[in-house]
């Protein structure tokens, strides 16, 4: 809310107040702005005026009200700058994160190995294992166990986790490399060897084709002979399997659609 200056009133009530004399008042402003009441009566003048108006009567209430009104009109203070909101302290993170989908079970097993000689904590780990997997209750219980570890136990736990070797990546099968085609399409075009779906078929789905010589289905990854000229000259699809295109097969062209 708004802030206002203050004023201290030191009042002495002489004998005969209020019938024959008024109170003796000393006013001491507190925190008034430098330009307060510019062009208006000062606070001291307001006090003197209130005492004159109340001559012969009880003047204290009227005096206090006059001072309060003057402070409200002329003693408003500028707003204090807001103190910056302190940032919450960062939580100390655990060396092991129990928020991943598969770490809880691994962490329980690692803790059981680490705490093999502590029957009480191993009993608690068995209880944690029985909680709903990945539940908030299980994660909270595991965090409590982590915080109970000594520095040596934590170091041993983190070390055992980092020592585990990642699974080696499975080697990719090498691409099939076909020999040059030994047959031609019915129009006499030379066939081109591919080890994947030919670029002409980039808009087609599927990884299989039908050999237009023997009629058998094949997979592009095992190689295919394709006539690029037929496709360019009218969208004709002509393909041959490795056996037929390499000269080891034969048969009447069938020209089936690709799948």
PDB file of C-alpha atoms in Angstrom:
ATOM      1  CA  UNK A   1       0.000   0.000   0.000  1.00  0.00           C
ATOM      2  CA  UNK A   2       0.902   3.690  -0.020  1.00  0.00           C
ATOM      3  CA  UNK A   3       3.434   5.067   2.451  1.00  0.00           C
ATOM      4  CA  UNK A   4       3.065   8.414   4.267  1.00  0.00           C
ATOM      5  CA  UNK A   5       5.268  10.618   6.425  1.00  0.00           C
ATOM      6  CA  UNK A   6       4.633  10.783  10.161  1.00  0.00           C
ATOM      7  CA  UNK A   7       4.346  13.527  12.755  1.00  0.00           C
ATOM      8  CA  UNK A   8       4.980  13.440  16.489  1.00  0.00           C
ATOM      9  CA  UNK A   9       2.781  15.598  18.721  1.00  0.00           C
ATOM     10  CA  UNK A  10       4.148  16.472  22.168  1.00  0.00           C
ATOM     11  CA  UNK A  11       1.152  17.845  24.123  1.00  0.00           C
ATOM     12  CA  UNK A  12       1.096  19.506  27.529  1.00  0.00           C
ATOM     13  CA  UNK A  13      -2.261  20.247  29.148  1.00  0.00           C
ATOM     14  CA  UNK A  14      -1.871  23.267  31.464  1.00  0.00           C
ATOM     15  CA  UNK A  15      -4.132  23.971  34.412  1.00  0.00           C
ATOM     16  CA  UNK A  16      -7.391  25.521  33.246  1.00  0.00           C
ATOM     17  CA  UNK A  17      -7.540  23.494  29.991  1.00  0.00           C
ATOM     18  CA  UNK A  18      -9.803  23.677  28.059  1.00  0.00           C
ATOM     19  CA  UNK A  19     -11.934  26.431  29.578  1.00  0.00           C
ATOM     20  CA  UNK A  20      -9.403  29.208  29.991  1.00  0.00           C
ATOM     21  CA  UNK A  21      -6.490  27.989  27.851  1.00  0.00           C
ATOM     22  CA  UNK A  22      -5.621  25.558  25.117  1.00  0.00           C
ATOM     23  CA  UNK A  23      -3.038  22.758  25.065  1.00  0.00           C
ATOM     24  CA  UNK A  24       0.640  23.398  24.491  1.00  0.00           C
ATOM     25  CA  UNK A  25       1.612  21.469  21.348  1.00  0.00           C
ATOM     26  CA  UNK A  26       4.984  20.793  19.744  1.00  0.00           C
ATOM     27  CA  UNK A  27       4.832  19.078  16.338  1.00  0.00           C
ATOM     28  CA  UNK A  28       7.815  17.185  14.925  1.00  0.00           C
ATOM     29  CA  UNK A  29       7.392  15.888  11.347  1.00  0.00           C
ATOM     30  CA  UNK A  30       9.124  12.654  10.373  1.00  0.00           C
ATOM     31  CA  UNK A  31      10.244  11.761   6.868  1.00  0.00           C
ATOM     32  CA  UNK A  32       8.474  14.557   5.013  1.00  0.00           C
ATOM     33  CA  UNK A  33       9.446  14.971   1.341  1.00  0.00           C
ATOM     34  CA  UNK A  34      11.362  18.173   0.588  1.00  0.00           C
ATOM     35  CA  UNK A  35       8.564  19.560  -1.583  1.00  0.00           C
ATOM     36  CA  UNK A  36       5.759  18.657   0.842  1.00  0.00           C
ATOM     37  CA  UNK A  37       2.906  21.190   0.985  1.00  0.00           C
ATOM     38  CA  UNK A  38       4.465  23.391  -1.676  1.00  0.00           C
ATOM     39  CA  UNK A  39       2.141  26.412  -1.925  1.00  0.00           C
ATOM     40  CA  UNK A  40      -0.043  25.122   0.946  1.00  0.00           C
ATOM     41  CA  UNK A  41      -0.052  25.842   4.708  1.00  0.00           C
ATOM     42  CA  UNK A  42       2.716  24.102   6.617  1.00  0.00           C
ATOM     43  CA  UNK A  43       2.019  21.441   9.207  1.00  0.00           C
ATOM     44  CA  UNK A  44       2.784  23.916  12.011  1.00  0.00           C
ATOM     45  CA  UNK A  45       0.281  26.376  10.557  1.00  0.00           C
ATOM     46  CA  UNK A  46      -2.356  23.648  10.395  1.00  0.00           C
ATOM     47  CA  UNK A  47      -1.780  22.848  14.086  1.00  0.00           C
ATOM     48  CA  UNK A  48      -2.124  26.509  15.090  1.00  0.00           C
ATOM     49  CA  UNK A  49      -5.317  26.861  13.043  1.00  0.00           C
ATOM     50  CA  UNK A  50      -6.850  23.761  14.646  1.00  0.00           C
ATOM     51  CA  UNK A  51      -6.081  25.094  18.127  1.00  0.00           C
ATOM     52  CA  UNK A  52      -7.691  28.440  17.341  1.00  0.00           C
ATOM     53  CA  UNK A  53     -10.827  26.774  15.997  1.00  0.00           C
ATOM     54  CA  UNK A  54     -11.146  24.658  19.152  1.00  0.00           C
ATOM     55  CA  UNK A  55     -10.512  27.437  21.651  1.00  0.00           C
ATOM     56  CA  UNK A  56     -12.529  26.852  24.841  1.00  0.00           C
ATOM     57  CA  UNK A  57     -13.335  23.240  23.860  1.00  0.00           C
ATOM     58  CA  UNK A  58     -11.644  19.865  23.864  1.00  0.00           C
ATOM     59  CA  UNK A  59      -9.072  20.234  21.079  1.00  0.00           C
ATOM     60  CA  UNK A  60      -7.088  16.984  21.019  1.00  0.00           C
ATOM     61  CA  UNK A  61      -9.318  14.980  18.668  1.00  0.00           C
ATOM     62  CA  UNK A  62      -9.746  17.908  16.269  1.00  0.00           C
ATOM     63  CA  UNK A  63      -5.993  18.518  16.368  1.00  0.00           C
ATOM     64  CA  UNK A  64      -5.121  14.892  15.596  1.00  0.00           C
ATOM     65  CA  UNK A  65      -7.631  14.771  12.729  1.00  0.00           C
ATOM     66  CA  UNK A  66      -6.212  17.958  11.196  1.00  0.00           C
ATOM     67  CA  UNK A  67      -2.664  16.567  11.324  1.00  0.00           C
ATOM     68  CA  UNK A  68      -3.760  13.221   9.852  1.00  0.00           C
ATOM     69  CA  UNK A  69      -5.583  14.942   6.964  1.00  0.00           C
ATOM     70  CA  UNK A  70      -2.580  17.152   6.198  1.00  0.00           C
ATOM     71  CA  UNK A  71      -0.218  14.162   6.127  1.00  0.00           C
ATOM     72  CA  UNK A  72      -2.608  12.285   3.844  1.00  0.00           C
ATOM     73  CA  UNK A  73      -2.753  15.245   1.422  1.00  0.00           C
ATOM     74  CA  UNK A  74       0.903  16.302   1.474  1.00  0.00           C
ATOM     75  CA  UNK A  75       3.007  13.570   3.066  1.00  0.00           C
ATOM     76  CA  UNK A  76       2.787  10.692   0.591  1.00  0.00           C
ATOM     77  CA  UNK A  77       6.171   9.026   0.109  1.00  0.00           C
ATOM     78  CA  UNK A  78       7.510   7.415  -3.074  1.00  0.00           C
ATOM     79  CA  UNK A  79       7.202   3.654  -3.319  1.00  0.00           C
ATOM     80  CA  UNK A  80      10.129   1.649  -2.068  1.00  0.00           C
ATOM     81  CA  UNK A  81      11.921  -0.412  -4.707  1.00  0.00           C
ATOM     82  CA  UNK A  82      10.890  -4.013  -4.474  1.00  0.00           C
ATOM     83  CA  UNK A  83      13.571  -6.301  -3.189  1.00  0.00           C
ATOM     84  CA  UNK A  84      14.496  -8.985  -5.701  1.00  0.00           C
ATOM     85  CA  UNK A  85      12.883 -12.301  -4.984  1.00  0.00           C
ATOM     86  CA  UNK A  86      15.595 -14.654  -3.801  1.00  0.00           C
ATOM     87  CA  UNK A  87      16.004 -17.689  -5.976  1.00  0.00           C
ATOM     88  CA  UNK A  88      15.284 -20.961  -4.231  1.00  0.00           C
ATOM     89  CA  UNK A  89      18.437 -22.844  -3.343  1.00  0.00           C
ATOM     90  CA  UNK A  90      19.367 -25.524  -5.784  1.00  0.00           C
ATOM     91  CA  UNK A  91      18.680 -28.975  -4.533  1.00  0.00           C
ATOM     92  CA  UNK A  92      21.692 -31.144  -4.223  1.00  0.00           C
ATOM     93  CA  UNK A  93      21.343 -33.736  -6.914  1.00  0.00           C
ATOM     94  CA  UNK A  94      22.041 -37.379  -6.321  1.00  0.00           C
ATOM     95  CA  UNK A  95      24.877 -38.992  -8.213  1.00  0.00           C
ATOM     96  CA  UNK A  96      22.301 -41.439  -9.533  1.00  0.00           C
ATOM     97  CA  UNK A  97      19.030 -40.304 -11.055  1.00  0.00           C
ATOM     98  CA  UNK A  98      16.052 -42.462 -10.130  1.00  0.00           C
ATOM     99  CA  UNK A  99      13.718 -40.762 -12.595  1.00  0.00           C
ATOM    100  CA  UNK A 100      14.629 -42.853 -15.626  1.00  0.00           C
ATOM    101  CA  UNK A 101      12.350 -45.685 -16.667  1.00  0.00           C
ATOM    102  CA  UNK A 102      14.730 -48.581 -16.041  1.00  0.00           C
ATOM    103  CA  UNK A 103      17.149 -47.360 -13.376  1.00  0.00           C
ATOM    104  CA  UNK A 104      15.073 -48.194 -10.291  1.00  0.00           C
ATOM    105  CA  UNK A 105      15.507 -51.960 -10.591  1.00  0.00           C
ATOM    106  CA  UNK A 106      19.195 -51.581 -11.432  1.00  0.00           C
ATOM    107  CA  UNK A 107      19.703 -49.220  -8.497  1.00  0.00           C
ATOM    108  CA  UNK A 108      18.039 -51.615  -6.062  1.00  0.00           C
ATOM    109  CA  UNK A 109      20.291 -54.452  -7.237  1.00  0.00           C
ATOM    110  CA  UNK A 110      23.392 -52.257  -6.933  1.00  0.00           C
ATOM    111  CA  UNK A 111      22.407 -51.178  -3.416  1.00  0.00           C
ATOM    112  CA  UNK A 112      21.783 -54.781  -2.382  1.00  0.00           C
ATOM    113  CA  UNK A 113      25.290 -55.729  -3.508  1.00  0.00           C
ATOM    114  CA  UNK A 114      26.777 -52.685  -1.783  1.00  0.00           C
ATOM    115  CA  UNK A 115      24.916 -53.256   1.503  1.00  0.00           C
ATOM    116  CA  UNK A 116      25.385 -57.010   1.644  1.00  0.00           C
ATOM    117  CA  UNK A 117      26.464 -56.831   5.293  1.00  0.00           C
ATOM    118  CA  UNK A 118      23.668 -54.516   6.501  1.00  0.00           C
ATOM    119  CA  UNK A 119      20.621 -56.656   7.253  1.00  0.00           C
ATOM    120  CA  UNK A 120      18.361 -53.734   8.195  1.00  0.00           C
ATOM    121  CA  UNK A 121      18.948 -51.762   5.013  1.00  0.00           C
ATOM    122  CA  UNK A 122      18.708 -54.868   2.838  1.00  0.00           C
ATOM    123  CA  UNK A 123      15.314 -55.546   4.426  1.00  0.00           C
ATOM    124  CA  UNK A 124      14.226 -52.018   3.513  1.00  0.00           C
ATOM    125  CA  UNK A 125      15.432 -52.572  -0.062  1.00  0.00           C
ATOM    126  CA  UNK A 126      13.279 -55.698  -0.305  1.00  0.00           C
ATOM    127  CA  UNK A 127      10.312 -53.615   0.805  1.00  0.00           C
ATOM    128  CA  UNK A 128      11.112 -50.970  -1.816  1.00  0.00           C
ATOM    129  CA  UNK A 129      11.344 -53.647  -4.504  1.00  0.00           C
ATOM    130  CA  UNK A 130       7.797 -54.684  -3.633  1.00  0.00           C
ATOM    131  CA  UNK A 131       6.395 -51.178  -4.243  1.00  0.00           C
ATOM    132  CA  UNK A 132       4.756 -50.256  -7.527  1.00  0.00           C
ATOM    133  CA  UNK A 133       7.559 -49.881 -10.116  1.00  0.00           C
ATOM    134  CA  UNK A 134       8.355 -46.281 -11.088  1.00  0.00           C
ATOM    135  CA  UNK A 135       5.830 -44.980  -8.543  1.00  0.00           C
ATOM    136  CA  UNK A 136       6.453 -41.773  -6.616  1.00  0.00           C
ATOM    137  CA  UNK A 137       6.587 -43.807  -3.409  1.00  0.00           C
ATOM    138  CA  UNK A 138       9.313 -46.083  -4.764  1.00  0.00           C
ATOM    139  CA  UNK A 139      11.392 -43.167  -6.065  1.00  0.00           C
ATOM    140  CA  UNK A 140      11.107 -41.303  -2.751  1.00  0.00           C
ATOM    141  CA  UNK A 141      12.163 -44.404  -0.818  1.00  0.00           C
ATOM    142  CA  UNK A 142      15.181 -44.894  -3.085  1.00  0.00           C
ATOM    143  CA  UNK A 143      16.213 -41.270  -2.640  1.00  0.00           C
ATOM    144  CA  UNK A 144      16.112 -41.717   1.123  1.00  0.00           C
ATOM    145  CA  UNK A 145      18.411 -44.713   0.802  1.00  0.00           C
ATOM    146  CA  UNK A 146      20.838 -42.714  -1.344  1.00  0.00           C
ATOM    147  CA  UNK A 147      20.981 -39.896   1.214  1.00  0.00           C
ATOM    148  CA  UNK A 148      21.809 -42.395   3.955  1.00  0.00           C
ATOM    149  CA  UNK A 149      24.924 -43.608   2.138  1.00  0.00           C
ATOM    150  CA  UNK A 150      28.298 -42.592   3.478  1.00  0.00           C
ATOM    151  CA  UNK A 151      30.805 -40.865   1.214  1.00  0.00           C
ATOM    152  CA  UNK A 152      32.679 -44.147   0.738  1.00  0.00           C
ATOM    153  CA  UNK A 153      29.487 -46.069  -0.059  1.00  0.00           C
ATOM    154  CA  UNK A 154      28.336 -43.433  -2.538  1.00  0.00           C
ATOM    155  CA  UNK A 155      31.707 -43.440  -4.281  1.00  0.00           C
ATOM    156  CA  UNK A 156      31.638 -47.223  -4.504  1.00  0.00           C
ATOM    157  CA  UNK A 157      28.091 -47.164  -5.886  1.00  0.00           C
ATOM    158  CA  UNK A 158      28.872 -44.566  -8.542  1.00  0.00           C
ATOM    159  CA  UNK A 159      32.085 -46.363  -9.446  1.00  0.00           C
ATOM    160  CA  UNK A 160      30.300 -49.663  -9.948  1.00  0.00           C
ATOM    161  CA  UNK A 161      27.783 -47.957 -12.205  1.00  0.00           C
ATOM    162  CA  UNK A 162      30.423 -46.237 -14.336  1.00  0.00           C
ATOM    163  CA  UNK A 163      32.434 -49.457 -14.679  1.00  0.00           C
ATOM    164  CA  UNK A 164      29.617 -51.189 -16.523  1.00  0.00           C
ATOM    165  CA  UNK A 165      30.462 -51.445 -20.189  1.00  0.00           C
ATOM    166  CA  UNK A 166      27.866 -50.391 -22.757  1.00  0.00           C
ATOM    167  CA  UNK A 167      26.552 -53.041 -25.075  1.00  0.00           C
ATOM    168  CA  UNK A 168      28.496 -53.087 -28.333  1.00  0.00           C
ATOM    169  CA  UNK A 169      26.599 -51.796 -31.316  1.00  0.00           C
ATOM    170  CA  UNK A 170      25.372 -54.473 -33.650  1.00  0.00           C
ATOM    171  CA  UNK A 171      27.355 -54.453 -36.894  1.00  0.00           C
ATOM    172  CA  UNK A 172      25.352 -53.473 -39.935  1.00  0.00           C
ATOM    173  CA  UNK A 173      25.096 -56.008 -42.677  1.00  0.00           C
ATOM    174  CA  UNK A 174      27.229 -54.957 -45.639  1.00  0.00           C
ATOM    175  CA  UNK A 175      25.349 -53.833 -48.724  1.00  0.00           C
ATOM    176  CA  UNK A 176      24.979 -56.434 -51.452  1.00  0.00           C
ATOM    177  CA  UNK A 177      27.146 -55.752 -54.473  1.00  0.00           C
ATOM    178  CA  UNK A 178      25.858 -57.373 -57.651  1.00  0.00           C
ATOM    179  CA  UNK A 179      27.893 -58.124 -60.731  1.00  0.00           C
ATOM    180  CA  UNK A 180      26.942 -56.360 -63.981  1.00  0.00           C
ATOM    181  CA  UNK A 181      23.695 -57.655 -65.473  1.00  0.00           C
ATOM    182  CA  UNK A 182      23.967 -60.446 -68.052  1.00  0.00           C
ATOM    183  CA  UNK A 183      20.493 -59.942 -69.521  1.00  0.00           C
ATOM    184  CA  UNK A 184      18.580 -57.044 -71.026  1.00  0.00           C
ATOM    185  CA  UNK A 185      14.991 -55.900 -70.794  1.00  0.00           C
ATOM    186  CA  UNK A 186      12.583 -56.846 -73.653  1.00  0.00           C
ATOM    187  CA  UNK A 187      13.431 -53.542 -75.373  1.00  0.00           C
ATOM    188  CA  UNK A 188      17.149 -54.277 -75.315  1.00  0.00           C
ATOM    189  CA  UNK A 189      18.090 -51.823 -72.558  1.00  0.00           C
ATOM    190  CA  UNK A 190      20.951 -52.579 -70.215  1.00  0.00           C
ATOM    191  CA  UNK A 191      19.861 -53.279 -66.616  1.00  0.00           C
ATOM    192  CA  UNK A 192      21.414 -51.440 -63.651  1.00  0.00           C
ATOM    193  CA  UNK A 193      22.291 -53.239 -60.401  1.00  0.00           C
ATOM    194  CA  UNK A 194      21.016 -51.801 -57.088  1.00  0.00           C
ATOM    195  CA  UNK A 195      21.483 -52.943 -53.484  1.00  0.00           C
ATOM    196  CA  UNK A 196      18.387 -51.053 -52.283  1.00  0.00           C
ATOM    197  CA  UNK A 197      15.120 -49.763 -53.716  1.00  0.00           C
ATOM    198  CA  UNK A 198      15.919 -48.024 -57.038  1.00  0.00           C
ATOM    199  CA  UNK A 199      15.565 -44.225 -56.948  1.00  0.00           C
ATOM    200  CA  UNK A 200      12.833 -44.493 -59.620  1.00  0.00           C
ATOM    201  CA  UNK A 201      10.636 -46.125 -56.965  1.00  0.00           C
ATOM    202  CA  UNK A 202      11.134 -43.507 -54.255  1.00  0.00           C
ATOM    203  CA  UNK A 203       7.385 -42.803 -54.211  1.00  0.00           C
ATOM    204  CA  UNK A 204       6.526 -46.485 -53.735  1.00  0.00           C
ATOM    205  CA  UNK A 205       6.078 -48.196 -50.373  1.00  0.00           C
ATOM    206  CA  UNK A 206       7.422 -51.563 -49.355  1.00  0.00           C
ATOM    207  CA  UNK A 207      10.754 -53.319 -49.596  1.00  0.00           C
ATOM    208  CA  UNK A 208       9.813 -56.064 -52.063  1.00  0.00           C
ATOM    209  CA  UNK A 209       9.513 -56.420 -55.822  1.00  0.00           C
ATOM    210  CA  UNK A 210       8.491 -59.105 -58.306  1.00  0.00           C
ATOM    211  CA  UNK A 211      11.031 -60.401 -60.791  1.00  0.00           C
ATOM    212  CA  UNK A 212       9.701 -59.842 -64.318  1.00  0.00           C
ATOM    213  CA  UNK A 213      11.596 -62.887 -65.600  1.00  0.00           C
ATOM    214  CA  UNK A 214      10.869 -65.693 -63.122  1.00  0.00           C
ATOM    215  CA  UNK A 215       7.881 -64.197 -61.284  1.00  0.00           C
ATOM    216  CA  UNK A 216       9.332 -64.718 -57.820  1.00  0.00           C
ATOM    217  CA  UNK A 217       9.187 -62.048 -55.128  1.00  0.00           C
ATOM    218  CA  UNK A 218      12.433 -60.600 -53.828  1.00  0.00           C
ATOM    219  CA  UNK A 219      13.678 -57.992 -51.359  1.00  0.00           C
ATOM    220  CA  UNK A 220      15.621 -54.960 -52.504  1.00  0.00           C
ATOM    221  CA  UNK A 221      18.229 -55.415 -49.764  1.00  0.00           C
ATOM    222  CA  UNK A 222      19.417 -58.612 -51.454  1.00  0.00           C
ATOM    223  CA  UNK A 223      19.913 -56.781 -54.736  1.00  0.00           C
ATOM    224  CA  UNK A 224      17.852 -56.127 -57.849  1.00  0.00           C
ATOM    225  CA  UNK A 225      18.464 -55.387 -61.529  1.00  0.00           C
ATOM    226  CA  UNK A 226      16.335 -52.495 -62.767  1.00  0.00           C
ATOM    227  CA  UNK A 227      15.777 -50.892 -66.163  1.00  0.00           C
ATOM    228  CA  UNK A 228      16.029 -47.156 -65.673  1.00  0.00           C
ATOM    229  CA  UNK A 229      15.429 -46.323 -69.346  1.00  0.00           C
ATOM    230  CA  UNK A 230      12.078 -48.106 -69.499  1.00  0.00           C
ATOM    231  CA  UNK A 231      10.902 -46.218 -66.434  1.00  0.00           C
ATOM    232  CA  UNK A 232      12.122 -42.888 -67.797  1.00  0.00           C
ATOM    233  CA  UNK A 233      10.478 -43.458 -71.172  1.00  0.00           C
ATOM    234  CA  UNK A 234       6.995 -44.124 -69.871  1.00  0.00           C
ATOM    235  CA  UNK A 235       6.996 -45.451 -66.347  1.00  0.00           C
ATOM    236  CA  UNK A 236       7.433 -49.077 -67.395  1.00  0.00           C
ATOM    237  CA  UNK A 237       8.608 -51.168 -64.455  1.00  0.00           C
ATOM    238  CA  UNK A 238      11.055 -53.901 -65.347  1.00  0.00           C
ATOM    239  CA  UNK A 239      13.106 -55.637 -62.677  1.00  0.00           C
ATOM    240  CA  UNK A 240      15.037 -58.865 -62.432  1.00  0.00           C
ATOM    241  CA  UNK A 241      16.182 -60.793 -59.380  1.00  0.00           C
ATOM    242  CA  UNK A 242      19.926 -61.453 -58.866  1.00  0.00           C
ATOM    243  CA  UNK A 243      19.605 -64.990 -60.227  1.00  0.00           C
ATOM    244  CA  UNK A 244      17.850 -63.993 -63.447  1.00  0.00           C
ATOM    245  CA  UNK A 245      19.685 -60.733 -64.007  1.00  0.00           C
ATOM    246  CA  UNK A 246      23.023 -62.411 -63.425  1.00  0.00           C
ATOM    247  CA  UNK A 247      22.328 -64.863 -66.217  1.00  0.00           C
ATOM    248  CA  UNK A 248      21.497 -67.863 -64.059  1.00  0.00           C
ATOM    249  CA  UNK A 249      17.734 -67.818 -64.551  1.00  0.00           C
ATOM    250  CA  UNK A 250      15.274 -67.150 -67.271  1.00  0.00           C
ATOM    251  CA  UNK A 251      11.636 -67.099 -68.075  1.00  0.00           C
ATOM    252  CA  UNK A 252       9.074 -65.069 -69.854  1.00  0.00           C
ATOM    253  CA  UNK A 253       8.843 -61.405 -68.791  1.00  0.00           C
ATOM    254  CA  UNK A 254       5.800 -60.718 -66.644  1.00  0.00           C
ATOM    255  CA  UNK A 255       6.106 -57.012 -65.797  1.00  0.00           C
ATOM    256  CA  UNK A 256       4.324 -57.130 -62.428  1.00  0.00           C
ATOM    257  CA  UNK A 257       3.791 -53.986 -60.382  1.00  0.00           C
ATOM    258  CA  UNK A 258       6.145 -53.153 -57.533  1.00  0.00           C
ATOM    259  CA  UNK A 259       4.925 -53.402 -53.956  1.00  0.00           C
TER     260      UNK A 259
END
